[in-house]
Amino acid sequence: MTPPEDPAELLARGELTVRGRIRDASNAALYCTVSYDGREAACIYKPVAGERPLWDFPDGTLAQREVAAYEVSEATGWGLVPPTVLRDGPYGEGMCQLWIEAVPDEELLALVDGEEPEPGWKAIGFAEVGEGRTALLVHADDERLRRLSVLDAVINNADRKGGHLLPTGDGRLYGIDHGVTFNAENKLRTLLWGWAGEPFTREAADVLEGLRKDLAEGGALTARLEPLITGAEIDAARTRVGALLASGTHPEPSGQWPAIPWPPV
């Protein structure tokens, strides 16, 4: 396939052809190709009609939340979410996202013996691994993951699992599956707790300050989010960014609900 020069335009305007279905997805997720102006790319199409109802999110809103997560990611300048658009397709309106070829052998998560992580790793918590045995779940002390943990705190990601982390051959890292985000209530559930309570890097603090400006009334990011999520959810995102800047530290688990999604992968 010819690499797209403008992935968002290709995704939005191209002819979408379904090639297969991703069977292990919780909602309908279709593997497709999209073709436009002599270019073609692989993508994922998640039609709204294939979304399963959730008790704590309005029906038929997950595709819009995926696009909203991409818009916030782009506003950070980190490019952590693959190009994602909302468009019509063979099964109606849905989310269309550029397919990312991940490097399968890059280790970002591990289960280890002992009570403390080795250098280069951050502790998440203990997990039962069978026969009454526990092991320490850890993630890599990786700046790409650290940036993603900041993005997750902003978008209130309720489901950051290991399978949603896609490292690529060129050294980049993408996060996917952002349908359960932007809830007005605190829903943060993630594997990326390794920096909890630690001060933000200078870079992260600057990014958060930029988001605060972009999320102001009439801000550029606010305008892009308004067709995708509710006003109350945009207000909640503003509040989260303000609270993160006021604390100056990565958030910590609230203790009010399970902080780690299960299964973690």
mmCIF file of C-alpha atoms in Angstrom:
data_model
loop_
_atom_site.group_PDB
_atom_site.id
_atom_site.type_symbol
_atom_site.label_atom_id
_atom_site.label_comp_id
_atom_site.label_asym_id
_atom_site.label_seq_id
_atom_site.Cartn_x
_atom_site.Cartn_y
_atom_site.Cartn_z
ATOM 1 C CA MET A 1 0.000 0.000 0.000
ATOM 2 C CA THR A 2 1.150 3.546 -0.743
ATOM 3 C CA PRO A 3 1.648 5.402 2.573
ATOM 4 C CA PRO A 4 -0.902 8.208 2.986
ATOM 5 C CA GLU A 5 0.447 11.775 2.897
ATOM 6 C CA ASP A 6 -2.566 13.025 4.863
ATOM 7 C CA PRO A 7 -4.014 10.086 6.823
ATOM 8 C CA ALA A 8 -6.984 12.047 8.176
ATOM 9 C CA GLU A 9 -8.071 13.110 4.678
ATOM 10 C CA LEU A 10 -7.638 9.581 3.382
ATOM 11 C CA LEU A 11 -9.709 8.166 6.248
ATOM 12 C CA ALA A 12 -12.438 10.774 5.893
ATOM 13 C CA ARG A 13 -12.812 10.846 2.116
ATOM 14 C CA GLY A 14 -11.619 7.465 0.894
ATOM 15 C CA GLU A 15 -13.656 4.493 -0.232
ATOM 16 C CA LEU A 16 -14.004 2.126 2.714
ATOM 17 C CA THR A 17 -13.904 -1.609 1.977
ATOM 18 C CA VAL A 18 -14.455 -4.175 4.737
ATOM 19 C CA ARG A 19 -11.891 -7.007 4.648
ATOM 20 C CA GLY A 20 -12.684 -8.829 7.876
ATOM 21 C CA ARG A 21 -13.724 -8.629 11.515
ATOM 22 C CA ILE A 22 -11.570 -8.474 14.637
ATOM 23 C CA ARG A 23 -13.160 -11.246 16.670
ATOM 24 C CA ASP A 24 -11.785 -10.480 20.143
ATOM 25 C CA ALA A 25 -13.059 -6.875 20.221
ATOM 26 C CA SER A 26 -15.827 -6.123 22.738
ATOM 27 C CA ASN A 27 -17.679 -4.020 20.145
ATOM 28 C CA ALA A 28 -17.917 -4.485 16.389
ATOM 29 C CA ALA A 29 -14.473 -3.708 14.940
ATOM 30 C CA LEU A 30 -13.925 -4.229 11.226
ATOM 31 C CA TYR A 31 -10.567 -4.439 9.475
ATOM 32 C CA CYS A 32 -10.809 -2.377 6.291
ATOM 33 C CA THR A 33 -8.891 -0.687 3.551
ATOM 34 C CA VAL A 34 -9.535 2.897 2.546
ATOM 35 C CA SER A 35 -8.631 4.217 -0.916
ATOM 36 C CA TYR A 36 -8.526 7.783 -2.201
ATOM 37 C CA ASP A 37 -6.694 9.621 -4.975
ATOM 38 C CA GLY A 38 -4.389 6.714 -5.766
ATOM 39 C CA ARG A 39 -3.506 6.017 -2.141
ATOM 40 C CA GLU A 40 -4.588 3.177 0.080
ATOM 41 C CA ALA A 41 -4.159 2.286 3.741
ATOM 42 C CA ALA A 42 -5.427 -0.258 6.226
ATOM 43 C CA CYS A 43 -7.765 0.968 8.944
ATOM 44 C CA ILE A 44 -10.211 -0.033 11.654
ATOM 45 C CA TYR A 45 -13.878 0.896 11.292
ATOM 46 C CA LYS A 46 -16.108 0.699 14.386
ATOM 47 C CA PRO A 47 -19.727 1.450 13.467
ATOM 48 C CA VAL A 48 -21.937 3.025 16.106
ATOM 49 C CA ALA A 49 -24.529 0.344 15.309
ATOM 50 C CA GLY A 50 -22.101 -2.284 16.633
ATOM 51 C CA GLU A 51 -21.565 -0.708 20.060
ATOM 52 C CA ARG A 52 -22.750 -2.623 23.107
ATOM 53 C CA PRO A 53 -24.691 -0.550 25.653
ATOM 54 C CA LEU A 54 -22.815 0.430 28.817
ATOM 55 C CA TRP A 55 -24.454 1.394 32.098
ATOM 56 C CA ASP A 56 -22.218 4.402 32.696
ATOM 57 C CA PHE A 57 -21.910 5.857 29.164
ATOM 58 C CA PRO A 58 -24.706 7.104 26.891
ATOM 59 C CA ASP A 59 -25.602 4.688 24.095
ATOM 60 C CA GLY A 60 -24.097 5.322 20.681
ATOM 61 C CA THR A 61 -21.295 7.656 21.824
ATOM 62 C CA LEU A 62 -18.159 5.510 21.867
ATOM 63 C CA ALA A 63 -17.072 6.323 18.303
ATOM 64 C CA GLN A 64 -17.254 10.056 19.028
ATOM 65 C CA ARG A 65 -15.161 9.575 22.163
ATOM 66 C CA GLU A 66 -12.478 7.785 20.148
ATOM 67 C CA VAL A 67 -12.278 10.793 17.812
ATOM 68 C CA ALA A 68 -12.252 13.198 20.771
ATOM 69 C CA ALA A 69 -9.270 11.315 22.253
ATOM 70 C CA TYR A 70 -7.432 11.755 18.952
ATOM 71 C CA GLU A 71 -8.177 15.484 18.956
ATOM 72 C CA VAL A 72 -6.743 15.890 22.459
ATOM 73 C CA SER A 73 -3.721 13.791 21.530
ATOM 74 C CA GLU A 74 -3.063 16.049 18.546
ATOM 75 C CA ALA A 75 -3.405 19.132 20.751
ATOM 76 C CA THR A 76 -0.650 17.806 23.025
ATOM 77 C CA GLY A 77 1.742 17.544 20.072
ATOM 78 C CA TRP A 78 2.693 14.027 21.186
ATOM 79 C CA GLY A 79 0.777 12.156 18.467
ATOM 80 C CA LEU A 80 -0.104 9.257 20.764
ATOM 81 C CA VAL A 81 -3.381 8.252 19.083
ATOM 82 C CA PRO A 82 -3.483 7.100 15.448
ATOM 83 C CA PRO A 83 -5.340 9.397 13.013
ATOM 84 C CA THR A 84 -9.051 8.923 13.727
ATOM 85 C CA VAL A 85 -12.162 10.374 12.091
ATOM 86 C CA LEU A 86 -15.933 10.074 12.334
ATOM 87 C CA ARG A 87 -17.475 9.118 9.011
ATOM 88 C CA ASP A 88 -20.178 7.153 7.242
ATOM 89 C CA GLY A 89 -19.382 3.585 6.233
ATOM 90 C CA PRO A 90 -20.951 0.336 5.042
ATOM 91 C CA TYR A 91 -22.768 -0.080 8.374
ATOM 92 C CA GLY A 92 -23.516 3.559 9.074
ATOM 93 C CA GLU A 93 -21.657 6.248 10.977
ATOM 94 C CA GLY A 94 -18.638 5.112 12.918
ATOM 95 C CA MET A 95 -15.063 5.687 13.939
ATOM 96 C CA CYS A 96 -12.364 5.078 11.330
ATOM 97 C CA GLN A 97 -8.760 4.836 12.555
ATOM 98 C CA LEU A 98 -5.484 4.207 10.744
ATOM 99 C CA TRP A 99 -4.218 0.660 11.273
ATOM 100 C CA ILE A 100 -0.917 0.512 13.195
ATOM 101 C CA GLU A 101 1.540 -2.346 12.677
ATOM 102 C CA ALA A 102 2.935 -3.028 16.128
ATOM 103 C CA VAL A 103 6.304 -4.555 17.006
ATOM 104 C CA PRO A 104 5.311 -7.745 18.838
ATOM 105 C CA ASP A 105 8.530 -8.331 20.771
ATOM 106 C CA GLU A 106 8.932 -4.972 22.544
ATOM 107 C CA GLU A 107 8.348 -5.633 26.235
ATOM 108 C CA LEU A 108 6.390 -2.895 27.980
ATOM 109 C CA LEU A 109 4.684 -4.994 30.697
ATOM 110 C CA ALA A 110 5.926 -7.902 32.800
ATOM 111 C CA LEU A 111 5.162 -10.060 35.828
ATOM 112 C CA VAL A 112 8.176 -10.451 38.108
ATOM 113 C CA ASP A 113 9.046 -12.048 41.428
ATOM 114 C CA GLY A 114 9.927 -9.873 44.384
ATOM 115 C CA GLU A 115 8.387 -6.791 45.940
ATOM 116 C CA GLU A 116 10.339 -4.101 44.098
ATOM 117 C CA PRO A 117 10.823 -3.549 40.363
ATOM 118 C CA GLU A 118 14.231 -3.788 38.736
ATOM 119 C CA PRO A 119 15.849 -0.611 37.360
ATOM 120 C CA GLY A 120 14.066 0.528 34.226
ATOM 121 C CA TRP A 121 10.671 -0.676 35.457
ATOM 122 C CA LYS A 122 7.810 0.817 37.468
ATOM 123 C CA ALA A 123 5.536 -1.105 39.836
ATOM 124 C CA ILE A 124 1.812 -1.290 39.113
ATOM 125 C CA GLY A 125 0.693 -3.707 41.818
ATOM 126 C CA PHE A 126 0.510 -7.357 42.806
ATOM 127 C CA ALA A 127 -1.480 -9.873 40.807
ATOM 128 C CA GLU A 128 -2.538 -13.443 41.547
ATOM 129 C CA VAL A 129 -0.931 -15.841 39.086
ATOM 130 C CA GLY A 130 -2.417 -19.112 40.292
ATOM 131 C CA GLU A 131 -1.993 -21.662 43.100
ATOM 132 C CA GLY A 132 -1.986 -18.907 45.716
ATOM 133 C CA ARG A 133 1.077 -17.265 44.189
ATOM 134 C CA THR A 134 1.368 -13.561 43.510
ATOM 135 C CA ALA A 135 3.721 -11.640 41.272
ATOM 136 C CA LEU A 136 4.520 -7.977 40.829
ATOM 137 C CA LEU A 137 3.013 -6.421 37.717
ATOM 138 C CA VAL A 138 5.361 -3.792 36.257
ATOM 139 C CA HIS A 139 5.562 -1.530 33.234
ATOM 140 C CA ALA A 140 8.602 -0.054 31.537
ATOM 141 C CA ASP A 141 9.956 3.261 32.828
ATOM 142 C CA ASP A 142 9.469 4.631 29.324
ATOM 143 C CA GLU A 143 8.924 8.296 28.464
ATOM 144 C CA ARG A 144 6.404 7.292 25.798
ATOM 145 C CA LEU A 145 4.303 5.515 28.416
ATOM 146 C CA ARG A 146 4.679 8.465 30.763
ATOM 147 C CA ARG A 147 3.257 10.808 28.140
ATOM 148 C CA LEU A 148 0.398 8.389 27.541
ATOM 149 C CA SER A 149 -0.364 8.312 31.272
ATOM 150 C CA VAL A 150 -0.761 12.103 31.175
ATOM 151 C CA LEU A 151 -3.075 11.894 28.177
ATOM 152 C CA ASP A 152 -5.143 9.220 29.945
ATOM 153 C CA ALA A 153 -5.518 11.433 32.998
ATOM 154 C CA VAL A 154 -6.792 14.276 30.814
ATOM 155 C CA ILE A 155 -9.282 12.198 28.815
ATOM 156 C CA ASN A 156 -10.310 10.150 31.889
ATOM 157 C CA ASN A 157 -9.550 6.809 30.276
ATOM 158 C CA ALA A 158 -11.481 4.026 32.002
ATOM 159 C CA ASP A 159 -9.760 1.142 30.206
ATOM 160 C CA ARG A 160 -6.006 1.451 29.547
ATOM 161 C CA LYS A 161 -4.961 -2.172 29.067
ATOM 162 C CA GLY A 162 -1.703 -3.633 27.856
ATOM 163 C CA GLY A 163 -3.261 -4.716 24.576
ATOM 164 C CA HIS A 164 -4.033 -1.072 23.843
ATOM 165 C CA LEU A 165 -0.311 -0.191 23.645
ATOM 166 C CA LEU A 166 1.184 -0.394 20.154
ATOM 167 C CA PRO A 167 4.941 0.199 19.823
ATOM 168 C CA THR A 168 6.127 0.520 16.222
ATOM 169 C CA GLY A 169 9.319 -0.224 14.356
ATOM 170 C CA ASP A 170 10.234 3.468 14.105
ATOM 171 C CA GLY A 171 10.286 3.845 17.890
ATOM 172 C CA ARG A 172 6.867 5.416 18.324
ATOM 173 C CA LEU A 173 4.139 4.266 20.686
ATOM 174 C CA TYR A 174 0.420 4.555 20.054
ATOM 175 C CA GLY A 175 -2.544 4.035 22.331
ATOM 176 C CA ILE A 176 -5.813 2.701 20.937
ATOM 177 C CA ASP A 177 -9.361 1.849 22.095
ATOM 178 C CA HIS A 178 -10.555 5.118 23.623
ATOM 179 C CA GLY A 179 -14.307 4.526 23.574
ATOM 180 C CA VAL A 180 -14.731 4.741 27.361
ATOM 181 C CA THR A 181 -13.238 8.178 27.928
ATOM 182 C CA PHE A 182 -14.386 11.698 28.871
ATOM 183 C CA ASN A 183 -16.958 10.624 31.431
ATOM 184 C CA ALA A 184 -17.856 13.581 33.652
ATOM 185 C CA GLU A 185 -17.225 11.362 36.702
ATOM 186 C CA ASN A 186 -13.718 10.199 37.603
ATOM 187 C CA LYS A 187 -13.268 6.820 35.881
ATOM 188 C CA LEU A 188 -9.490 6.536 35.458
ATOM 189 C CA ARG A 189 -8.495 2.859 35.257
ATOM 190 C CA THR A 190 -5.074 2.117 33.837
ATOM 191 C CA LEU A 191 -1.977 -0.017 33.954
ATOM 192 C CA LEU A 192 0.190 3.094 33.905
ATOM 193 C CA TRP A 193 0.261 3.927 37.628
ATOM 194 C CA GLY A 194 4.054 3.732 37.909
ATOM 195 C CA TRP A 195 4.474 7.507 38.199
ATOM 196 C CA ALA A 196 1.546 8.057 40.594
ATOM 197 C CA GLY A 197 2.327 10.924 42.942
ATOM 198 C CA GLU A 198 5.530 11.894 41.118
ATOM 199 C CA PRO A 199 5.967 15.438 39.769
ATOM 200 C CA PHE A 200 5.202 16.023 36.114
ATOM 201 C CA THR A 201 8.114 16.586 33.799
ATOM 202 C CA ARG A 202 8.569 20.152 32.583
ATOM 203 C CA GLU A 203 7.393 19.005 29.175
ATOM 204 C CA ALA A 204 4.185 17.517 30.578
ATOM 205 C CA ALA A 205 3.456 20.631 32.633
ATOM 206 C CA ASP A 206 3.883 22.789 29.516
ATOM 207 C CA VAL A 207 1.570 20.496 27.545
ATOM 208 C CA LEU A 208 -1.080 20.681 30.270
ATOM 209 C CA GLU A 209 -0.832 24.467 30.308
ATOM 210 C CA GLY A 210 -1.364 24.470 26.546
ATOM 211 C CA LEU A 211 -4.403 22.230 26.936
ATOM 212 C CA ARG A 212 -5.856 24.561 29.550
ATOM 213 C CA LYS A 213 -5.706 27.403 27.035
ATOM 214 C CA ASP A 214 -7.059 25.285 24.171
ATOM 215 C CA LEU A 215 -9.952 24.044 26.330
ATOM 216 C CA ALA A 216 -11.069 27.522 27.376
ATOM 217 C CA GLU A 217 -14.434 28.826 26.182
ATOM 218 C CA GLY A 218 -13.961 29.536 22.492
ATOM 219 C CA GLY A 219 -10.643 27.675 22.421
ATOM 220 C CA ALA A 220 -9.559 25.735 19.352
ATOM 221 C CA LEU A 221 -9.729 22.339 21.051
ATOM 222 C CA THR A 222 -13.087 23.143 22.606
ATOM 223 C CA ALA A 223 -14.481 23.843 19.133
ATOM 224 C CA ARG A 224 -13.234 20.473 17.866
ATOM 225 C CA LEU A 225 -14.669 18.615 20.871
ATOM 226 C CA GLU A 226 -18.105 20.237 20.908
ATOM 227 C CA PRO A 227 -19.553 18.036 18.108
ATOM 228 C CA LEU A 228 -18.186 14.901 19.803
ATOM 229 C CA ILE A 229 -18.869 15.047 23.565
ATOM 230 C CA THR A 230 -21.232 16.973 25.813
ATOM 231 C CA GLY A 231 -20.679 20.396 27.318
ATOM 232 C CA ALA A 232 -20.587 18.824 30.781
ATOM 233 C CA GLU A 233 -17.859 16.442 29.634
ATOM 234 C CA ILE A 234 -15.813 19.294 28.175
ATOM 235 C CA ASP A 235 -16.209 21.188 31.460
ATOM 236 C CA ALA A 236 -15.032 18.085 33.323
ATOM 237 C CA ALA A 237 -11.966 17.848 31.074
ATOM 238 C CA ARG A 238 -11.175 21.500 31.861
ATOM 239 C CA THR A 239 -11.512 20.746 35.551
ATOM 240 C CA ARG A 240 -9.214 17.728 35.301
ATOM 241 C CA VAL A 241 -6.531 19.718 33.505
ATOM 242 C CA GLY A 242 -6.766 22.478 36.114
ATOM 243 C CA ALA A 243 -6.515 19.954 38.951
ATOM 244 C CA LEU A 244 -3.489 18.264 37.377
ATOM 245 C CA LEU A 245 -1.729 21.602 37.014
ATOM 246 C CA ALA A 246 -2.616 22.589 40.579
ATOM 247 C CA SER A 247 -1.241 19.333 42.003
ATOM 248 C CA GLY A 248 1.809 19.254 39.736
ATOM 249 C CA THR A 249 1.881 15.473 40.061
ATOM 250 C CA HIS A 250 0.644 12.381 38.285
ATOM 251 C CA PRO A 251 -2.721 11.302 39.733
ATOM 252 C CA GLU A 252 -3.025 8.474 42.229
ATOM 253 C CA PRO A 253 -5.752 5.826 42.474
ATOM 254 C CA SER A 254 -8.805 7.146 44.296
ATOM 255 C CA GLY A 255 -9.509 3.932 46.179
ATOM 256 C CA GLN A 256 -13.212 4.219 45.277
ATOM 257 C CA TRP A 257 -13.143 1.525 42.560
ATOM 258 C CA PRO A 258 -10.663 -0.929 41.012
ATOM 259 C CA ALA A 259 -7.842 1.212 39.611
ATOM 260 C CA ILE A 260 -6.529 -1.446 37.215
ATOM 261 C CA PRO A 261 -8.671 -2.810 34.348
ATOM 262 C CA TRP A 262 -9.174 -6.552 34.269
ATOM 263 C CA PRO A 263 -7.966 -8.506 32.498
ATOM 264 C CA PRO A 264 -4.924 -6.190 32.312
ATOM 265 C CA VAL A 265 -4.035 -7.216 28.749
#
